[in-house]
Amino acid sequence: MSEQRYITFALGKGRLAEKTLELLEGIGITCEEMKDKKTRKLIFVNEELKLKFFLSKGPDVPTYVEYGAADIGVVGKDTILEENRRVYEVLDLGYGKCRMCVCGPASARELLQHHEMIRVASKYPNIAKDYFYNKKHQTVDIIKLNGSVELGPIVGLSDVIVDIVETGSTLKENGLEVLEEVCPLSARMIVNQVSMQMEQERIKNIINRLKEVI
Ligand code: PRP
């Protein structure tokens, strides 16, 4: 029999990765080395199961998976929508639940009703563009920010923002509110399109075992 090749996982750094490792542990896929918070290592191997794992910035996960540098990725639906890569989305993992919303001061609600030309700040310009142009048919000026997007309407950079809302406390503490919901979000598993054919058995087995514990 030919030597089994490694199946490689790309995990988005941070909270999602911790949850993902817990979930994988539940189906017997472990990687002790990766739990060591002090390590500077970037790639981890489970020789017994012929698996490799690496952590990357969330928005890079779909890139690694599209190019086949990783067979499987775990990342938020927000990133999948924003990056729009050619990958298969195979599983909703059910954690990291939050919503993509249009938010702003209550006074901005009216601006969303009359197709006015408004300024929209977001870390997710593609999601914002798709929502306003294709769903609402409203022409807007989209301004890309890299974080703390709630500042936009507060300092007068934009009328509204398109951003993730989880508990709603960031909005509340800054006098903003949800004006419209764009879509629900959660962590998803994505798979490289070629790997899905070539390693169908092993990958489907992982997906099916995960389905049982979700
Ligand atoms: C995210 C998001 C909101 C906040 C929402 O920001 O962009 O700002 O969390 O969470 P809440 O509804 O529970 O308050 P993150 O903490 O990732 O940092 P960032 O603003 O730098 O993107």
mmCIF file of C-alpha atoms and ligand atoms in Angstrom:
data_model
loop_
_atom_site.group_PDB
_atom_site.id
_atom_site.type_symbol
_atom_site.label_atom_id
_atom_site.label_comp_id
_atom_site.label_asym_id
_atom_site.label_seq_id
_atom_site.Cartn_x
_atom_site.Cartn_y
_atom_site.Cartn_z
ATOM 1 C CA MET A 1 0.000 0.000 0.000
ATOM 2 C CA SER A 2 1.287 3.480 -0.793
ATOM 3 C CA GLU A 3 2.213 5.788 2.081
ATOM 4 C CA GLN A 4 -0.730 7.900 3.260
ATOM 5 C CA ARG A 5 -0.228 11.585 2.632
ATOM 6 C CA TYR A 6 -0.791 14.266 5.254
ATOM 7 C CA ILE A 7 -4.128 16.035 5.493
ATOM 8 C CA THR A 8 -3.418 19.654 6.420
ATOM 9 C CA PHE A 9 -5.715 21.904 8.491
ATOM 10 C CA ALA A 10 -5.495 25.725 8.431
ATOM 11 C CA LEU A 11 -7.089 27.305 11.484
ATOM 12 C CA GLY A 12 -7.833 30.984 11.971
ATOM 13 C CA LYS A 13 -5.850 32.270 14.962
ATOM 14 C CA GLY A 14 -7.583 33.135 18.218
ATOM 15 C CA ARG A 15 -10.812 32.119 19.893
ATOM 16 C CA LEU A 16 -12.034 30.085 16.932
ATOM 17 C CA ALA A 17 -8.870 27.959 16.884
ATOM 18 C CA GLU A 18 -9.246 27.035 20.554
ATOM 19 C CA LYS A 19 -12.841 25.965 20.003
ATOM 20 C CA THR A 20 -11.849 24.027 16.904
ATOM 21 C CA LEU A 21 -9.126 22.107 18.745
ATOM 22 C CA GLU A 22 -11.675 21.205 21.440
ATOM 23 C CA LEU A 23 -14.098 20.000 18.795
ATOM 24 C CA LEU A 24 -11.433 17.942 16.988
ATOM 25 C CA GLU A 25 -10.379 16.429 20.317
ATOM 26 C CA GLY A 26 -13.963 15.232 20.697
ATOM 27 C CA ILE A 27 -13.500 13.007 17.654
ATOM 28 C CA GLY A 28 -10.054 11.789 18.688
ATOM 29 C CA ILE A 29 -8.010 14.219 16.584
ATOM 30 C CA THR A 30 -5.454 15.676 18.939
ATOM 31 C CA CYS A 31 -2.381 17.824 18.670
ATOM 32 C CA GLU A 32 -0.810 18.355 22.094
ATOM 33 C CA GLU A 33 2.008 20.588 20.821
ATOM 34 C CA MET A 34 -0.465 23.125 19.511
ATOM 35 C CA LYS A 35 -1.982 23.767 22.928
ATOM 36 C CA ASP A 36 1.290 25.175 24.254
ATOM 37 C CA LYS A 37 0.530 28.917 24.281
ATOM 38 C CA LYS A 38 4.224 29.870 24.512
ATOM 39 C CA THR A 39 5.326 28.065 21.386
ATOM 40 C CA ARG A 40 6.449 30.082 18.366
ATOM 41 C CA LYS A 41 6.137 27.089 16.102
ATOM 42 C CA LEU A 42 3.878 27.608 13.117
ATOM 43 C CA ILE A 43 3.126 24.072 12.018
ATOM 44 C CA PHE A 44 2.244 21.018 14.079
ATOM 45 C CA VAL A 45 2.197 17.384 13.087
ATOM 46 C CA ASN A 46 0.291 14.353 14.343
ATOM 47 C CA GLU A 47 2.408 11.572 12.851
ATOM 48 C CA GLU A 48 0.106 8.798 13.941
ATOM 49 C CA LEU A 49 -2.942 10.200 12.171
ATOM 50 C CA LYS A 50 -0.932 11.747 9.318
ATOM 51 C CA LEU A 51 -2.348 15.188 10.008
ATOM 52 C CA LYS A 52 -0.757 18.628 9.968
ATOM 53 C CA PHE A 53 -2.130 21.809 11.496
ATOM 54 C CA PHE A 54 -1.180 25.441 11.150
ATOM 55 C CA LEU A 55 -2.515 28.729 12.464
ATOM 56 C CA SER A 56 -2.854 31.758 10.245
ATOM 57 C CA LYS A 57 -4.636 35.092 10.190
ATOM 58 C CA GLY A 58 -8.338 34.411 9.612
ATOM 59 C CA PRO A 59 -8.580 36.121 6.191
ATOM 60 C CA ASP A 60 -5.664 33.989 4.925
ATOM 61 C CA VAL A 61 -7.383 30.670 5.714
ATOM 62 C CA PRO A 62 -9.545 30.595 2.523
ATOM 63 C CA THR A 63 -6.432 31.527 0.490
ATOM 64 C CA TYR A 64 -4.422 28.570 1.826
ATOM 65 C CA VAL A 65 -7.390 26.277 1.166
ATOM 66 C CA GLU A 66 -8.099 27.537 -2.362
ATOM 67 C CA TYR A 67 -4.472 26.963 -3.403
ATOM 68 C CA GLY A 68 -4.322 23.548 -1.730
ATOM 69 C CA ALA A 69 -1.643 24.542 0.794
ATOM 70 C CA ALA A 70 -4.246 23.352 3.309
ATOM 71 C CA ASP A 71 -6.844 20.687 2.551
ATOM 72 C CA ILE A 72 -9.247 21.823 5.253
ATOM 73 C CA GLY A 73 -9.813 25.219 6.864
ATOM 74 C CA VAL A 74 -11.857 26.489 9.762
ATOM 75 C CA VAL A 75 -12.862 30.124 9.663
ATOM 76 C CA GLY A 76 -15.799 32.481 10.242
ATOM 77 C CA LYS A 77 -18.536 32.821 7.645
ATOM 78 C CA ASP A 78 -17.733 36.577 7.547
ATOM 79 C CA THR A 79 -14.255 35.793 6.213
ATOM 80 C CA ILE A 80 -15.595 33.259 3.699
ATOM 81 C CA LEU A 81 -18.027 35.837 2.314
ATOM 82 C CA GLU A 82 -15.477 38.634 2.261
ATOM 83 C CA GLU A 83 -12.671 36.623 0.626
ATOM 84 C CA ASN A 84 -14.969 34.825 -1.849
ATOM 85 C CA ARG A 85 -12.457 32.059 -2.653
ATOM 86 C CA ARG A 86 -13.115 28.917 -4.673
ATOM 87 C CA VAL A 87 -13.508 26.421 -1.841
ATOM 88 C CA TYR A 88 -16.255 24.074 -0.691
ATOM 89 C CA GLU A 89 -18.048 25.135 2.487
ATOM 90 C CA VAL A 90 -18.951 21.773 4.012
ATOM 91 C CA LEU A 91 -20.023 22.254 7.603
ATOM 92 C CA ASP A 92 -21.499 24.813 9.991
ATOM 93 C CA LEU A 93 -19.609 24.134 13.214
ATOM 94 C CA GLY A 94 -22.186 25.992 15.284
ATOM 95 C CA TYR A 95 -19.847 28.121 17.417
ATOM 96 C CA GLY A 96 -18.635 31.683 16.965
ATOM 97 C CA LYS A 97 -22.252 32.646 16.404
ATOM 98 C CA CYS A 98 -22.838 36.335 15.696
ATOM 99 C CA ARG A 99 -24.451 38.595 13.075
ATOM 100 C CA MET A 100 -23.233 40.880 10.317
ATOM 101 C CA CYS A 101 -25.213 44.084 10.670
ATOM 102 C CA VAL A 102 -25.576 47.626 9.439
ATOM 103 C CA CYS A 103 -25.184 49.754 12.562
ATOM 104 C CA GLY A 104 -25.171 53.411 13.399
ATOM 105 C CA PRO A 105 -26.886 56.066 15.482
ATOM 106 C CA ALA A 106 -30.696 55.813 15.556
ATOM 107 C CA SER A 107 -30.792 58.974 13.447
ATOM 108 C CA ALA A 108 -29.181 57.109 10.531
ATOM 109 C CA ARG A 109 -32.138 54.727 10.212
ATOM 110 C CA GLU A 110 -33.884 57.114 7.875
ATOM 111 C CA LEU A 111 -30.879 57.299 5.538
ATOM 112 C CA LEU A 112 -31.266 53.587 4.821
ATOM 113 C CA GLN A 113 -34.835 53.970 3.683
ATOM 114 C CA HIS A 114 -34.564 56.509 0.910
ATOM 115 C CA HIS A 115 -31.691 55.225 -1.222
ATOM 116 C CA GLU A 116 -29.573 58.146 -0.171
ATOM 117 C CA MET A 117 -25.894 58.328 -1.004
ATOM 118 C CA ILE A 118 -24.325 57.557 2.347
ATOM 119 C CA ARG A 119 -20.891 56.637 3.666
ATOM 120 C CA VAL A 120 -20.420 53.121 5.008
ATOM 121 C CA ALA A 121 -17.277 52.174 6.965
ATOM 122 C CA SER A 122 -16.379 48.484 7.254
ATOM 123 C CA LYS A 123 -13.652 45.925 7.717
ATOM 124 C CA TYR A 124 -15.715 43.938 5.192
ATOM 125 C CA PRO A 125 -15.975 46.120 2.046
ATOM 126 C CA ASN A 126 -17.058 43.234 -0.210
ATOM 127 C CA ILE A 127 -19.878 42.172 2.119
ATOM 128 C CA ALA A 128 -20.957 45.810 2.478
ATOM 129 C CA LYS A 129 -20.844 46.323 -1.302
ATOM 130 C CA ASP A 130 -22.846 43.187 -1.988
ATOM 131 C CA TYR A 131 -25.487 44.124 0.588
ATOM 132 C CA PHE A 132 -25.977 47.719 -0.492
ATOM 133 C CA TYR A 133 -25.524 47.302 -4.260
ATOM 134 C CA ASN A 134 -27.142 43.920 -4.907
ATOM 135 C CA LYS A 135 -29.682 43.513 -2.131
ATOM 136 C CA LYS A 136 -30.742 47.065 -1.329
ATOM 137 C CA HIS A 137 -29.921 48.653 -4.690
ATOM 138 C CA GLN A 138 -28.503 51.649 -2.866
ATOM 139 C CA THR A 139 -25.379 53.348 -4.158
ATOM 140 C CA VAL A 140 -23.061 54.077 -1.242
ATOM 141 C CA ASP A 141 -19.504 55.187 -0.625
ATOM 142 C CA ILE A 142 -17.647 52.338 1.101
ATOM 143 C CA ILE A 143 -14.671 53.163 3.296
ATOM 144 C CA LYS A 144 -12.406 50.280 4.343
ATOM 145 C CA LEU A 145 -11.243 50.272 7.963
ATOM 146 C CA ASN A 146 -9.132 47.672 9.780
ATOM 147 C CA GLY A 147 -10.770 47.591 13.198
ATOM 148 C CA SER A 148 -12.616 49.609 15.843
ATOM 149 C CA VAL A 149 -15.060 50.347 13.048
ATOM 150 C CA GLU A 150 -17.601 51.746 15.540
ATOM 151 C CA LEU A 151 -15.488 54.910 15.536
ATOM 152 C CA GLY A 152 -16.734 55.663 12.001
ATOM 153 C CA PRO A 153 -20.085 57.274 12.843
ATOM 154 C CA ILE A 154 -18.817 58.625 16.175
ATOM 155 C CA VAL A 155 -16.069 60.761 14.682
ATOM 156 C CA GLY A 156 -18.017 61.636 11.533
ATOM 157 C CA LEU A 157 -16.106 59.468 9.058
ATOM 158 C CA SER A 158 -19.231 57.575 7.991
ATOM 159 C CA ASP A 159 -23.002 57.544 8.426
ATOM 160 C CA VAL A 160 -23.193 53.846 9.257
ATOM 161 C CA ILE A 161 -20.955 50.785 9.572
ATOM 162 C CA VAL A 162 -21.237 47.167 8.446
ATOM 163 C CA ASP A 163 -19.749 45.073 11.227
ATOM 164 C CA ILE A 164 -20.016 41.990 13.392
ATOM 165 C CA VAL A 165 -22.354 42.159 16.372
ATOM 166 C CA GLU A 166 -22.025 39.484 19.002
ATOM 167 C CA THR A 167 -23.316 40.619 22.399
ATOM 168 C CA GLY A 168 -24.125 44.148 21.224
ATOM 169 C CA SER A 169 -22.172 45.730 24.077
ATOM 170 C CA THR A 170 -19.652 47.568 21.856
ATOM 171 C CA LEU A 171 -22.556 49.256 20.071
ATOM 172 C CA LYS A 172 -24.387 50.054 23.288
ATOM 173 C CA GLU A 173 -21.358 51.549 24.990
ATOM 174 C CA ASN A 174 -20.846 53.821 22.014
ATOM 175 C CA GLY A 175 -24.407 55.013 21.511
ATOM 176 C CA LEU A 176 -24.964 52.981 18.345
ATOM 177 C CA GLU A 177 -27.543 50.341 17.430
ATOM 178 C CA VAL A 178 -28.317 47.636 14.916
ATOM 179 C CA LEU A 179 -30.221 49.212 12.029
ATOM 180 C CA GLU A 180 -30.440 46.228 9.662
ATOM 181 C CA GLU A 181 -29.245 42.617 9.713
ATOM 182 C CA VAL A 182 -27.127 41.479 6.771
ATOM 183 C CA CYS A 183 -26.718 37.783 7.671
ATOM 184 C CA PRO A 184 -26.077 35.338 10.524
ATOM 185 C CA LEU A 185 -22.487 34.134 11.022
ATOM 186 C CA SER A 186 -20.693 31.198 12.648
ATOM 187 C CA ALA A 187 -17.550 29.101 12.250
ATOM 188 C CA ARG A 188 -17.491 26.970 9.098
ATOM 189 C CA MET A 189 -15.337 24.191 7.729
ATOM 190 C CA ILE A 190 -14.062 24.665 4.189
ATOM 191 C CA VAL A 191 -12.321 22.156 1.924
ATOM 192 C CA ASN A 192 -10.040 22.465 -1.110
ATOM 193 C CA GLN A 193 -11.931 21.390 -4.232
ATOM 194 C CA VAL A 194 -9.254 18.973 -5.465
ATOM 195 C CA SER A 195 -8.631 17.486 -2.008
ATOM 196 C CA MET A 196 -12.342 16.770 -1.747
ATOM 197 C CA GLN A 197 -11.984 14.435 -4.760
ATOM 198 C CA MET A 198 -8.525 13.004 -4.051
ATOM 199 C CA GLU A 199 -8.952 12.414 -0.313
ATOM 200 C CA GLN A 200 -12.700 11.966 -0.318
ATOM 201 C CA GLU A 201 -12.767 9.040 2.076
ATOM 202 C CA ARG A 202 -10.626 10.564 4.811
ATOM 203 C CA ILE A 203 -12.180 14.026 4.541
ATOM 204 C CA LYS A 204 -15.772 12.741 4.464
ATOM 205 C CA ASN A 205 -14.968 10.579 7.468
ATOM 206 C CA ILE A 206 -13.806 13.656 9.421
ATOM 207 C CA ILE A 207 -16.930 15.604 8.373
ATOM 208 C CA ASN A 208 -19.279 12.776 9.352
ATOM 209 C CA ARG A 209 -17.643 12.272 12.743
ATOM 210 C CA LEU A 210 -17.836 16.017 13.399
ATOM 211 C CA LYS A 211 -21.526 16.037 12.463
ATOM 212 C CA GLU A 212 -22.136 13.489 15.205
ATOM 213 C CA VAL A 213 -20.625 15.671 17.941
ATOM 214 C CA ILE A 214 -21.885 19.104 16.852
HETATM 215 C C1 PRP B 1 -15.633 42.738 16.902
HETATM 216 C C2 PRP B 1 -16.588 43.560 16.051
HETATM 217 C C3 PRP B 1 -17.201 44.503 17.040
HETATM 218 C C4 PRP B 1 -17.254 43.659 18.298
HETATM 219 C C5 PRP B 1 -18.639 43.112 18.490
HETATM 220 O O1 PRP B 1 -14.477 43.461 17.043
HETATM 221 O O2 PRP B 1 -15.899 44.225 15.014
HETATM 222 O O3 PRP B 1 -16.407 45.636 17.224
HETATM 223 O O4 PRP B 1 -16.321 42.586 18.139
HETATM 224 O O5 PRP B 1 -18.778 42.373 19.674
HETATM 225 P P1 PRP B 1 -19.919 42.685 20.745
HETATM 226 O O6 PRP B 1 -21.222 42.827 20.002
HETATM 227 O O7 PRP B 1 -19.910 41.481 21.641
HETATM 228 O O8 PRP B 1 -19.556 43.946 21.470
HETATM 229 P P2 PRP B 1 -13.098 42.816 17.545
HETATM 230 O O9 PRP B 1 -13.142 42.651 19.027
HETATM 231 O O10 PRP B 1 -12.807 41.593 16.773
HETATM 232 O O11 PRP B 1 -12.027 43.943 17.231
HETATM 233 P P3 PRP B 1 -11.903 45.047 16.069
HETATM 234 O O12 PRP B 1 -12.928 46.104 16.367
HETATM 235 O O13 PRP B 1 -10.538 45.569 16.172
HETATM 236 O O14 PRP B 1 -12.188 44.350 14.762
#
